[in-house]
């Protein structure tokens, strides 16, 4: 096949073909925006502490902010669906 071994079939699909990246969810859009502020405020924190804080901030986020992130996620999902429908992805 390709000579690379993997424990999960399909893991290398994105690396072997022109497969678009999967769309991000609303929480991931939120984290992408909030992570720089959290890491600046708490530079000594590791990944676990930063993740806990991001989760807490997401739970406390206003409805408007969550809706904004959900709109970004929906647009990302639509873009992904369009790219997946293209027969010859280059």
PDB file of C-alpha atoms in Angstrom, residues 3-12:
ATOM      1  CA  UNK A   3       4.613   1.402   3.416  1.00  0.00           C
ATOM      2  CA  UNK A   4       3.610   3.339   6.536  1.00  0.00           C
ATOM      3  CA  UNK A   5       2.146   1.448   9.460  1.00  0.00           C
ATOM      4  CA  UNK A   6      -0.656   2.846  11.559  1.00  0.00           C
ATOM      5  CA  UNK A   7      -2.870   1.400  14.231  1.00  0.00           C
ATOM      6  CA  UNK A   8      -5.907   3.260  12.954  1.00  0.00           C
ATOM      7  CA  UNK A   9      -7.076   2.642   9.397  1.00  0.00           C
ATOM      8  CA  UNK A  10      -7.693   5.849   7.512  1.00  0.00           C
ATOM      9  CA  UNK A  11      -5.382   7.880   9.744  1.00  0.00           C
ATOM     10  CA  UNK A  12      -3.131   8.793   6.835  1.00  0.00           C
TER      11      UNK A  12
END
